[in-house]
Amino acid sequence: MQWSMLAVAVVRLAHVAALPCAEAVRTEELHNANHIFNAIHSSMRQWGSSFYHNGMSLFPAVVPAGTQLYHGTGFQVPVRGLEWLAFEPDHSLNFARRCKLSGLDFADSEQEDKASSIHTAHQPLIINPILNSEQHISRPKPPECVPGWLHTYRTKEATPLLYIDGMSAGKCNKGTLDSQDVLLLNASSESKGKFWEKERADRLCKLAAERWKGKIKGFIRMEAGFEIIMCSFSESLEFVHAVRAGPFSPAPDPEDKGFERMIWEWVKFVSARYDGIGGGRVKVDYDNLITAYAQELDLFEAGDDLPRLENVSAASLDVVRNEIDSMIESWDPMKMLNEHLIEWQSVADMVVERYGNLLKYLVSGALTTTDDLLGVLELTLRVFIDSDARDTAAEVNRCMTQFDPPDGGKGSIASRSIWDVTRRICDTLFHIFDVNMPLSESLQNLWTLIHYLDWSIWKKCPECPYDEVCFIPMWPFGAPGDRDNPQCRNATDMSRRWGYWGRPGAVGTEDG
Ligand SMILES: *[C@@H]1O[C@H](CO)[C@@H](O)[C@H](O)[C@H]1NC(C)=O
Ligand SMILES: *[C@@H]1O[C@H](CO)[C@@H](O)[C@H](O)[C@H]1NC(C)=O
Ligand SMILES: *[C@@H]1O[C@H](CO)[C@@H](O)[C@H](O)[C@H]1NC(C)=O
């Protein structure tokens, strides 16, 4: 009897003694762990990346062989060089036109189209009127257009790309382009033309071809919809077909609703990707992510919750640039496809799913006494408690290691950020799991945690009806206030919401 009691005690001691050891492996807290956690959680998701629209991270990624991608253009012939591709045909359809722009005539040959690519082939019908309109808040006037073609392509083989996170195809001055123009291209001090998008794409592809020796075939970015800048269509894609984008409906267009319907169709299908691009179309290598967040930098100098790179020193930027170069040099995209990779995003999901609703409920005002609070907490925390041997350190440790993947991770930035964030949550919950703590103090602790986590799911609307979407600014759409307060909106309502991304004439530039 005594011996067996002793044995139990020894086992417990051994367990407790093992803790500092596990602790030692995981070094001090990662700088900006919460922001890195949110970048992982938001990656390849339209919702989180719209909320956190200034991306500070780059992820190597692979699009599997045979993945269908779309391109809208004024011309029927397959593209051979650098162009833009969308993941959703509804997104590309907006580019399947040839339009008269700013006093110019229709481009009447492919040659001309290529010469002014961004102004004809890539630039959608919607963007130009917004850019050219002086009163951008009011409804822009659509230009004169003729129907073009919607092309479908497939990747020839597994295609290695660099994913630039956030709203990285948002052509504006709010910081969505910092990771491209400041970090990758070192072009922050250059004066840029109106859109600078063709130039930006050319320079990104030059970087890929020269500095990265052609290993990266293009760049994944996001606006209202995910897209790829593919450096060479003929090298990476097989042409499937082109269909004419003329009038589609057997019924005539409702009077004056064309513009509204166009925005609606675009946003509606793009919002279907709020929670992920889907279909395994992009495999992200989380263990090789590079992020400016991991450096000891002050990215929030401007005082709001959106980071900027514009005032970061050249030396600090060079550190991150070198990390990117050496990551790409050693990265093996095929190994990533063939071996079991830890899907760190799905680990982050388990954390958010377990604690997201709980935390909001705890501070919702529904609980009015400490006993109520302890009752709800007990249901979440009891699985981590050995009722024979209360020990907060051991309990917090069980709580934060709950979602550790089989091999425990390799100390990558992704694994450390998830681990640090989970530790904060577990620490706070066990700290307030205390009968002597006044309710107000517990709530204070919870609010501190909630502000630290700042999960984008907390901004989501309750389920919207089919003819509405939960609307958050997605370049070029959105009005001031839509980020802080996303709402279910119908087509009419949405087509009137402009101005979040700034004065259109100044898109991508200081000098307009
Ligand atoms: C970045 O550009 C500045 C001038 O615009 C130049 O002095 C600097 O050497 C460049 N840095 C790199 C890494 O190319
Ligand atoms: C960068 O520095 C300039 C000049 O000091 C300042 O006006 C600007 O607000 C700073 N930008 C950010 C994002 O802090
Ligand atoms: C769209 O939403 C607005 C604002 O909520 C409302 O006034 C309008 O009636 C709605 N239109 C339709 C067609 O449902």
mmCIF file with all atom_site columns, N, CA, C and O in Angstrom, residues 445-482:
data_model
loop_
_atom_site.group_PDB
_atom_site.id
_atom_site.type_symbol
_atom_site.label_atom_id
_atom_site.label_alt_id
_atom_site.label_comp_id
_atom_site.label_asym_id
_atom_site.label_entity_id
_atom_site.label_seq_id
_atom_site.pdbx_PDB_ins_code
_atom_site.Cartn_x
_atom_site.Cartn_y
_atom_site.Cartn_z
_atom_site.occupancy
_atom_site.B_iso_or_equiv
_atom_site.pdbx_formal_charge
_atom_site.auth_seq_id
_atom_site.auth_comp_id
_atom_site.auth_asym_id
_atom_site.auth_atom_id
_atom_site.pdbx_PDB_model_num
ATOM 1   N N  . ASN A 1 445 ? -8.695  40.729 -17.036 1.00 0.00 ? 445 ASN A N  1
ATOM 2   C CA . ASN A 1 445 ? -7.704  39.794 -17.587 1.00 0.00 ? 445 ASN A CA 1
ATOM 3   C C  . ASN A 1 445 ? -8.145  39.235 -18.934 1.00 0.00 ? 445 ASN A C  1
ATOM 4   O O  . ASN A 1 445 ? -7.339  39.080 -19.859 1.00 0.00 ? 445 ASN A O  1
ATOM 5   N N  . LEU A 1 446 ? -9.431  38.926 -19.027 1.00 0.00 ? 446 LEU A N  1
ATOM 6   C CA . LEU A 1 446 ? -9.949  38.362 -20.276 1.00 0.00 ? 446 LEU A CA 1
ATOM 7   C C  . LEU A 1 446 ? -9.879  39.390 -21.412 1.00 0.00 ? 446 LEU A C  1
ATOM 8   O O  . LEU A 1 446 ? -9.499  39.063 -22.532 1.00 0.00 ? 446 LEU A O  1
ATOM 9   N N  . TRP A 1 447 ? -10.235 40.641 -21.106 1.00 0.00 ? 447 TRP A N  1
ATOM 10  C CA . TRP A 1 447 ? -10.175 41.677 -22.152 1.00 0.00 ? 447 TRP A CA 1
ATOM 11  C C  . TRP A 1 447 ? -8.746  41.903 -22.630 1.00 0.00 ? 447 TRP A C  1
ATOM 12  O O  . TRP A 1 447 ? -8.488  42.101 -23.818 1.00 0.00 ? 447 TRP A O  1
ATOM 13  N N  . THR A 1 448 ? -7.798  41.872 -21.687 1.00 0.00 ? 448 THR A N  1
ATOM 14  C CA . THR A 1 448 ? -6.387  42.016 -22.079 1.00 0.00 ? 448 THR A CA 1
ATOM 15  C C  . THR A 1 448 ? -6.005  40.905 -23.061 1.00 0.00 ? 448 THR A C  1
ATOM 16  O O  . THR A 1 448 ? -5.360  41.145 -24.086 1.00 0.00 ? 448 THR A O  1
ATOM 17  N N  . LEU A 1 449 ? -6.443  39.694 -22.739 1.00 0.00 ? 449 LEU A N  1
ATOM 18  C CA . LEU A 1 449 ? -6.153  38.554 -23.616 1.00 0.00 ? 449 LEU A CA 1
ATOM 19  C C  . LEU A 1 449 ? -6.819  38.729 -24.984 1.00 0.00 ? 449 LEU A C  1
ATOM 20  O O  . LEU A 1 449 ? -6.203  38.502 -26.036 1.00 0.00 ? 449 LEU A O  1
ATOM 21  N N  . ILE A 1 450 ? -8.081  39.149 -24.973 1.00 0.00 ? 450 ILE A N  1
ATOM 22  C CA . ILE A 1 450 ? -8.829  39.298 -26.227 1.00 0.00 ? 450 ILE A CA 1
ATOM 23  C C  . ILE A 1 450 ? -8.187  40.375 -27.121 1.00 0.00 ? 450 ILE A C  1
ATOM 24  O O  . ILE A 1 450 ? -8.050  40.201 -28.323 1.00 0.00 ? 450 ILE A O  1
ATOM 25  N N  . HIS A 1 451 ? -7.747  41.463 -26.508 1.00 0.00 ? 451 HIS A N  1
ATOM 26  C CA . HIS A 1 451 ? -7.063  42.502 -27.301 1.00 0.00 ? 451 HIS A CA 1
ATOM 27  C C  . HIS A 1 451 ? -5.742  41.992 -27.858 1.00 0.00 ? 451 HIS A C  1
ATOM 28  O O  . HIS A 1 451 ? -5.356  42.327 -28.978 1.00 0.00 ? 451 HIS A O  1
ATOM 29  N N  . TYR A 1 452 ? -5.069  41.193 -27.078 1.00 0.00 ? 452 TYR A N  1
ATOM 30  C CA . TYR A 1 452 ? -3.800  40.616 -27.549 1.00 0.00 ? 452 TYR A CA 1
ATOM 31  C C  . TYR A 1 452 ? -4.057  39.678 -28.730 1.00 0.00 ? 452 TYR A C  1
ATOM 32  O O  . TYR A 1 452 ? -3.389  39.750 -29.764 1.00 0.00 ? 452 TYR A O  1
ATOM 33  N N  . LEU A 1 453 ? -5.048  38.826 -28.611 1.00 0.00 ? 453 LEU A N  1
ATOM 34  C CA . LEU A 1 453 ? -5.313  37.840 -29.674 1.00 0.00 ? 453 LEU A CA 1
ATOM 35  C C  . LEU A 1 453 ? -5.888  38.509 -30.928 1.00 0.00 ? 453 LEU A C  1
ATOM 36  O O  . LEU A 1 453 ? -5.468  38.225 -32.040 1.00 0.00 ? 453 LEU A O  1
ATOM 37  N N  . ASP A 1 454 ? -6.882  39.369 -30.734 1.00 0.00 ? 454 ASP A N  1
ATOM 38  C CA . ASP A 1 454 ? -7.527  40.126 -31.819 1.00 0.00 ? 454 ASP A CA 1
ATOM 39  C C  . ASP A 1 454 ? -7.864  39.242 -33.024 1.00 0.00 ? 454 ASP A C  1
ATOM 40  O O  . ASP A 1 454 ? -7.515  39.543 -34.163 1.00 0.00 ? 454 ASP A O  1
ATOM 41  N N  . TRP A 1 455 ? -8.596  38.160 -32.782 1.00 0.00 ? 455 TRP A N  1
ATOM 42  C CA . TRP A 1 455 ? -8.898  37.209 -33.844 1.00 0.00 ? 455 TRP A CA 1
ATOM 43  C C  . TRP A 1 455 ? -9.927  37.785 -34.819 1.00 0.00 ? 455 TRP A C  1
ATOM 44  O O  . TRP A 1 455 ? -10.941 38.364 -34.406 1.00 0.00 ? 455 TRP A O  1
ATOM 45  N N  . SER A 1 456 ? -9.670  37.580 -36.093 1.00 0.00 ? 456 SER A N  1
ATOM 46  C CA . SER A 1 456 ? -10.542 38.161 -37.124 1.00 0.00 ? 456 SER A CA 1
ATOM 47  C C  . SER A 1 456 ? -11.941 37.526 -37.116 1.00 0.00 ? 456 SER A C  1
ATOM 48  O O  . SER A 1 456 ? -12.891 38.143 -37.571 1.00 0.00 ? 456 SER A O  1
ATOM 49  N N  . ILE A 1 457 ? -12.069 36.313 -36.600 1.00 0.00 ? 457 ILE A N  1
ATOM 50  C CA . ILE A 1 457 ? -13.406 35.674 -36.569 1.00 0.00 ? 457 ILE A CA 1
ATOM 51  C C  . ILE A 1 457 ? -14.382 36.481 -35.723 1.00 0.00 ? 457 ILE A C  1
ATOM 52  O O  . ILE A 1 457 ? -15.581 36.411 -35.927 1.00 0.00 ? 457 ILE A O  1
ATOM 53  N N  . TRP A 1 458 ? -13.833 37.244 -34.784 1.00 0.00 ? 458 TRP A N  1
ATOM 54  C CA . TRP A 1 458 ? -14.714 38.038 -33.911 1.00 0.00 ? 458 TRP A CA 1
ATOM 55  C C  . TRP A 1 458 ? -15.352 39.198 -34.658 1.00 0.00 ? 458 TRP A C  1
ATOM 56  O O  . TRP A 1 458 ? -16.241 39.858 -34.129 1.00 0.00 ? 458 TRP A O  1
ATOM 57  N N  . LYS A 1 459 ? -14.871 39.493 -35.867 1.00 0.00 ? 459 LYS A N  1
ATOM 58  C CA . LYS A 1 459 ? -15.445 40.587 -36.661 1.00 0.00 ? 459 LYS A CA 1
ATOM 59  C C  . LYS A 1 459 ? -16.530 40.078 -37.608 1.00 0.00 ? 459 LYS A C  1
ATOM 60  O O  . LYS A 1 459 ? -17.150 40.861 -38.319 1.00 0.00 ? 459 LYS A O  1
ATOM 61  N N  . LYS A 1 460 ? -16.683 38.766 -37.681 1.00 0.00 ? 460 LYS A N  1
ATOM 62  C CA . LYS A 1 460 ? -17.642 38.230 -38.666 1.00 0.00 ? 460 LYS A CA 1
ATOM 63  C C  . LYS A 1 460 ? -19.077 38.526 -38.281 1.00 0.00 ? 460 LYS A C  1
ATOM 64  O O  . LYS A 1 460 ? -19.423 38.575 -37.102 1.00 0.00 ? 460 LYS A O  1
ATOM 65  N N  . CYS A 1 461 ? -19.924 38.676 -39.320 1.00 0.00 ? 461 CYS A N  1
ATOM 66  C CA . CYS A 1 461 ? -21.353 38.893 -39.111 1.00 0.00 ? 461 CYS A CA 1
ATOM 67  C C  . CYS A 1 461 ? -21.979 37.549 -38.717 1.00 0.00 ? 461 CYS A C  1
ATOM 68  O O  . CYS A 1 461 ? -21.446 36.502 -39.058 1.00 0.00 ? 461 CYS A O  1
ATOM 69  N N  . PRO A 1 462 ? -23.140 37.583 -38.071 1.00 0.00 ? 462 PRO A N  1
ATOM 70  C CA . PRO A 1 462 ? -23.915 36.351 -38.011 1.00 0.00 ? 462 PRO A CA 1
ATOM 71  C C  . PRO A 1 462 ? -24.271 35.956 -39.447 1.00 0.00 ? 462 PRO A C  1
ATOM 72  O O  . PRO A 1 462 ? -24.184 36.795 -40.351 1.00 0.00 ? 462 PRO A O  1
ATOM 73  N N  . GLU A 1 463 ? -24.625 34.720 -39.678 1.00 0.00 ? 463 GLU A N  1
ATOM 74  C CA . GLU A 1 463 ? -24.944 34.225 -41.026 1.00 0.00 ? 463 GLU A CA 1
ATOM 75  C C  . GLU A 1 463 ? -25.811 35.226 -41.804 1.00 0.00 ? 463 GLU A C  1
ATOM 76  O O  . GLU A 1 463 ? -26.841 35.675 -41.309 1.00 0.00 ? 463 GLU A O  1
ATOM 77  N N  . CYS A 1 464 ? -25.400 35.564 -43.058 1.00 0.00 ? 464 CYS A N  1
ATOM 78  C CA . CYS A 1 464 ? -26.189 36.485 -43.885 1.00 0.00 ? 464 CYS A CA 1
ATOM 79  C C  . CYS A 1 464 ? -27.102 35.678 -44.816 1.00 0.00 ? 464 CYS A C  1
ATOM 80  O O  . CYS A 1 464 ? -26.745 34.577 -45.223 1.00 0.00 ? 464 CYS A O  1
ATOM 81  N N  . PRO A 1 465 ? -28.251 36.248 -45.222 1.00 0.00 ? 465 PRO A N  1
ATOM 82  C CA . PRO A 1 465 ? -29.088 35.589 -46.234 1.00 0.00 ? 465 PRO A CA 1
ATOM 83  C C  . PRO A 1 465 ? -28.350 35.489 -47.569 1.00 0.00 ? 465 PRO A C  1
ATOM 84  O O  . PRO A 1 465 ? -27.361 36.194 -47.786 1.00 0.00 ? 465 PRO A O  1
ATOM 85  N N  . TYR A 1 466 ? -28.845 34.619 -48.488 1.00 0.00 ? 466 TYR A N  1
ATOM 86  C CA . TYR A 1 466 ? -28.114 34.364 -49.732 1.00 0.00 ? 466 TYR A CA 1
ATOM 87  C C  . TYR A 1 466 ? -27.891 35.628 -50.552 1.00 0.00 ? 466 TYR A C  1
ATOM 88  O O  . TYR A 1 466 ? -26.854 35.771 -51.199 1.00 0.00 ? 466 TYR A O  1
ATOM 89  N N  . ASP A 1 467 ? -28.834 36.553 -50.529 1.00 0.00 ? 467 ASP A N  1
ATOM 90  C CA . ASP A 1 467 ? -28.682 37.747 -51.362 1.00 0.00 ? 467 ASP A CA 1
ATOM 91  C C  . ASP A 1 467 ? -27.933 38.874 -50.652 1.00 0.00 ? 467 ASP A C  1
ATOM 92  O O  . ASP A 1 467 ? -27.983 40.027 -51.060 1.00 0.00 ? 467 ASP A O  1
ATOM 93  N N  . GLU A 1 468 ? -27.206 38.521 -49.587 1.00 0.00 ? 468 GLU A N  1
ATOM 94  C CA . GLU A 1 468 ? -26.330 39.493 -48.928 1.00 0.00 ? 468 GLU A CA 1
ATOM 95  C C  . GLU A 1 468 ? -24.979 38.829 -48.640 1.00 0.00 ? 468 GLU A C  1
ATOM 96  O O  . GLU A 1 468 ? -24.893 37.612 -48.599 1.00 0.00 ? 468 GLU A O  1
ATOM 97  N N  . VAL A 1 469 ? -23.940 39.652 -48.474 1.00 0.00 ? 469 VAL A N  1
ATOM 98  C CA . VAL A 1 469 ? -22.670 39.093 -47.992 1.00 0.00 ? 469 VAL A CA 1
ATOM 99  C C  . VAL A 1 469 ? -22.209 39.894 -46.778 1.00 0.00 ? 469 VAL A C  1
ATOM 100 O O  . VAL A 1 469 ? -22.525 41.071 -46.641 1.00 0.00 ? 469 VAL A O  1
ATOM 101 N N  . CYS A 1 470 ? -21.450 39.215 -45.913 1.00 0.00 ? 470 CYS A N  1
ATOM 102 C CA . CYS A 1 470 ? -20.825 39.902 -44.788 1.00 0.00 ? 470 CYS A CA 1
ATOM 103 C C  . CYS A 1 470 ? -19.674 40.700 -45.392 1.00 0.00 ? 470 CYS A C  1
ATOM 104 O O  . CYS A 1 470 ? -18.680 40.136 -45.848 1.00 0.00 ? 470 CYS A O  1
ATOM 105 N N  . PHE A 1 471 ? -19.849 42.000 -45.428 1.00 0.00 ? 471 PHE A N  1
ATOM 106 C CA . PHE A 1 471 ? -18.993 42.842 -46.270 1.00 0.00 ? 471 PHE A CA 1
ATOM 107 C C  . PHE A 1 471 ? -17.910 43.552 -45.468 1.00 0.00 ? 471 PHE A C  1
ATOM 108 O O  . PHE A 1 471 ? -18.185 44.332 -44.561 1.00 0.00 ? 471 PHE A O  1
ATOM 109 N N  . ILE A 1 472 ? -16.660 43.275 -45.842 1.00 0.00 ? 472 ILE A N  1
ATOM 110 C CA . ILE A 1 472 ? -15.477 43.909 -45.240 1.00 0.00 ? 472 ILE A CA 1
ATOM 111 C C  . ILE A 1 472 ? -14.711 44.524 -46.417 1.00 0.00 ? 472 ILE A C  1
ATOM 112 O O  . ILE A 1 472 ? -14.842 44.028 -47.534 1.00 0.00 ? 472 ILE A O  1
ATOM 113 N N  . PRO A 1 473 ? -13.964 45.616 -46.239 1.00 0.00 ? 473 PRO A N  1
ATOM 114 C CA . PRO A 1 473 ? -13.260 46.171 -47.402 1.00 0.00 ? 473 PRO A CA 1
ATOM 115 C C  . PRO A 1 473 ? -12.346 45.137 -48.060 1.00 0.00 ? 473 PRO A C  1
ATOM 116 O O  . PRO A 1 473 ? -11.534 44.484 -47.398 1.00 0.00 ? 473 PRO A O  1
ATOM 117 N N  . MET A 1 474 ? -12.533 44.972 -49.359 1.00 0.00 ? 474 MET A N  1
ATOM 118 C CA . MET A 1 474 ? -11.671 44.097 -50.159 1.00 0.00 ? 474 MET A CA 1
ATOM 119 C C  . MET A 1 474 ? -11.346 44.923 -51.387 1.00 0.00 ? 474 MET A C  1
ATOM 120 O O  . MET A 1 474 ? -12.256 45.265 -52.133 1.00 0.00 ? 474 MET A O  1
ATOM 121 N N  . TRP A 1 475 ? -10.081 45.274 -51.549 1.00 0.00 ? 475 TRP A N  1
ATOM 122 C CA . TRP A 1 475 ? -9.731  46.194 -52.604 1.00 0.00 ? 475 TRP A CA 1
ATOM 123 C C  . TRP A 1 475 ? -10.306 45.720 -53.942 1.00 0.00 ? 475 TRP A C  1
ATOM 124 O O  . TRP A 1 475 ? -10.141 44.567 -54.265 1.00 0.00 ? 475 TRP A O  1
ATOM 125 N N  . PRO A 1 476 ? -10.951 46.617 -54.717 1.00 0.00 ? 476 PRO A N  1
ATOM 126 C CA . PRO A 1 476 ? -11.109 48.066 -54.537 1.00 0.00 ? 476 PRO A CA 1
ATOM 127 C C  . PRO A 1 476 ? -12.388 48.472 -53.791 1.00 0.00 ? 476 PRO A C  1
ATOM 128 O O  . PRO A 1 476 ? -12.693 49.664 -53.754 1.00 0.00 ? 476 PRO A O  1
ATOM 129 N N  . PHE A 1 477 ? -13.109 47.528 -53.225 1.00 0.00 ? 477 PHE A N  1
ATOM 130 C CA . PHE A 1 477 ? -14.409 47.831 -52.624 1.00 0.00 ? 477 PHE A CA 1
ATOM 131 C C  . PHE A 1 477 ? -14.293 48.185 -51.148 1.00 0.00 ? 477 PHE A C  1
ATOM 132 O O  . PHE A 1 477 ? -13.360 47.771 -50.472 1.00 0.00 ? 477 PHE A O  1
ATOM 133 N N  . GLY A 1 478 ? -15.305 48.892 -50.641 1.00 0.00 ? 478 GLY A N  1
ATOM 134 C CA . GLY A 1 478 ? -15.375 49.151 -49.211 1.00 0.00 ? 478 GLY A CA 1
ATOM 135 C C  . GLY A 1 478 ? -15.354 50.623 -48.873 1.00 0.00 ? 478 GLY A C  1
ATOM 136 O O  . GLY A 1 478 ? -14.715 51.412 -49.563 1.00 0.00 ? 478 GLY A O  1
ATOM 137 N N  . ALA A 1 479 ? -16.071 50.966 -47.806 1.00 0.00 ? 479 ALA A N  1
ATOM 138 C CA . ALA A 1 479 ? -16.139 52.348 -47.340 1.00 0.00 ? 479 ALA A CA 1
ATOM 139 C C  . ALA A 1 479 ? -15.475 52.440 -45.970 1.00 0.00 ? 479 ALA A C  1
ATOM 140 O O  . ALA A 1 479 ? -15.336 51.426 -45.279 1.00 0.00 ? 479 ALA A O  1
ATOM 141 N N  . PRO A 1 480 ? -15.052 53.665 -45.569 1.00 0.00 ? 480 PRO A N  1
ATOM 142 C CA . PRO A 1 480 ? -14.490 53.820 -44.223 1.00 0.00 ? 480 PRO A CA 1
ATOM 143 C C  . PRO A 1 480 ? -15.490 53.278 -43.206 1.00 0.00 ? 480 PRO A C  1
ATOM 144 O O  . PRO A 1 480 ? -16.689 53.479 -43.355 1.00 0.00 ? 480 PRO A O  1
ATOM 145 N N  . GLY A 1 481 ? -15.021 52.587 -42.210 1.00 0.00 ? 481 GLY A N  1
ATOM 146 C CA . GLY A 1 481 ? -15.928 52.018 -41.213 1.00 0.00 ? 481 GLY A CA 1
ATOM 147 C C  . GLY A 1 481 ? -16.268 50.559 -41.481 1.00 0.00 ? 481 GLY A C  1
ATOM 148 O O  . GLY A 1 481 ? -16.635 49.827 -40.569 1.00 0.00 ? 481 GLY A O  1
ATOM 149 N N  . ASP A 1 482 ? -16.118 50.111 -42.715 1.00 0.00 ? 482 ASP A N  1
ATOM 150 C CA . ASP A 1 482 ? -16.464 48.724 -43.030 1.00 0.00 ? 482 ASP A CA 1
ATOM 151 C C  . ASP A 1 482 ? -15.499 47.709 -42.429 1.00 0.00 ? 482 ASP A C  1
ATOM 152 O O  . ASP A 1 482 ? -15.847 46.541 -42.271 1.00 0.00 ? 482 ASP A O  1
#
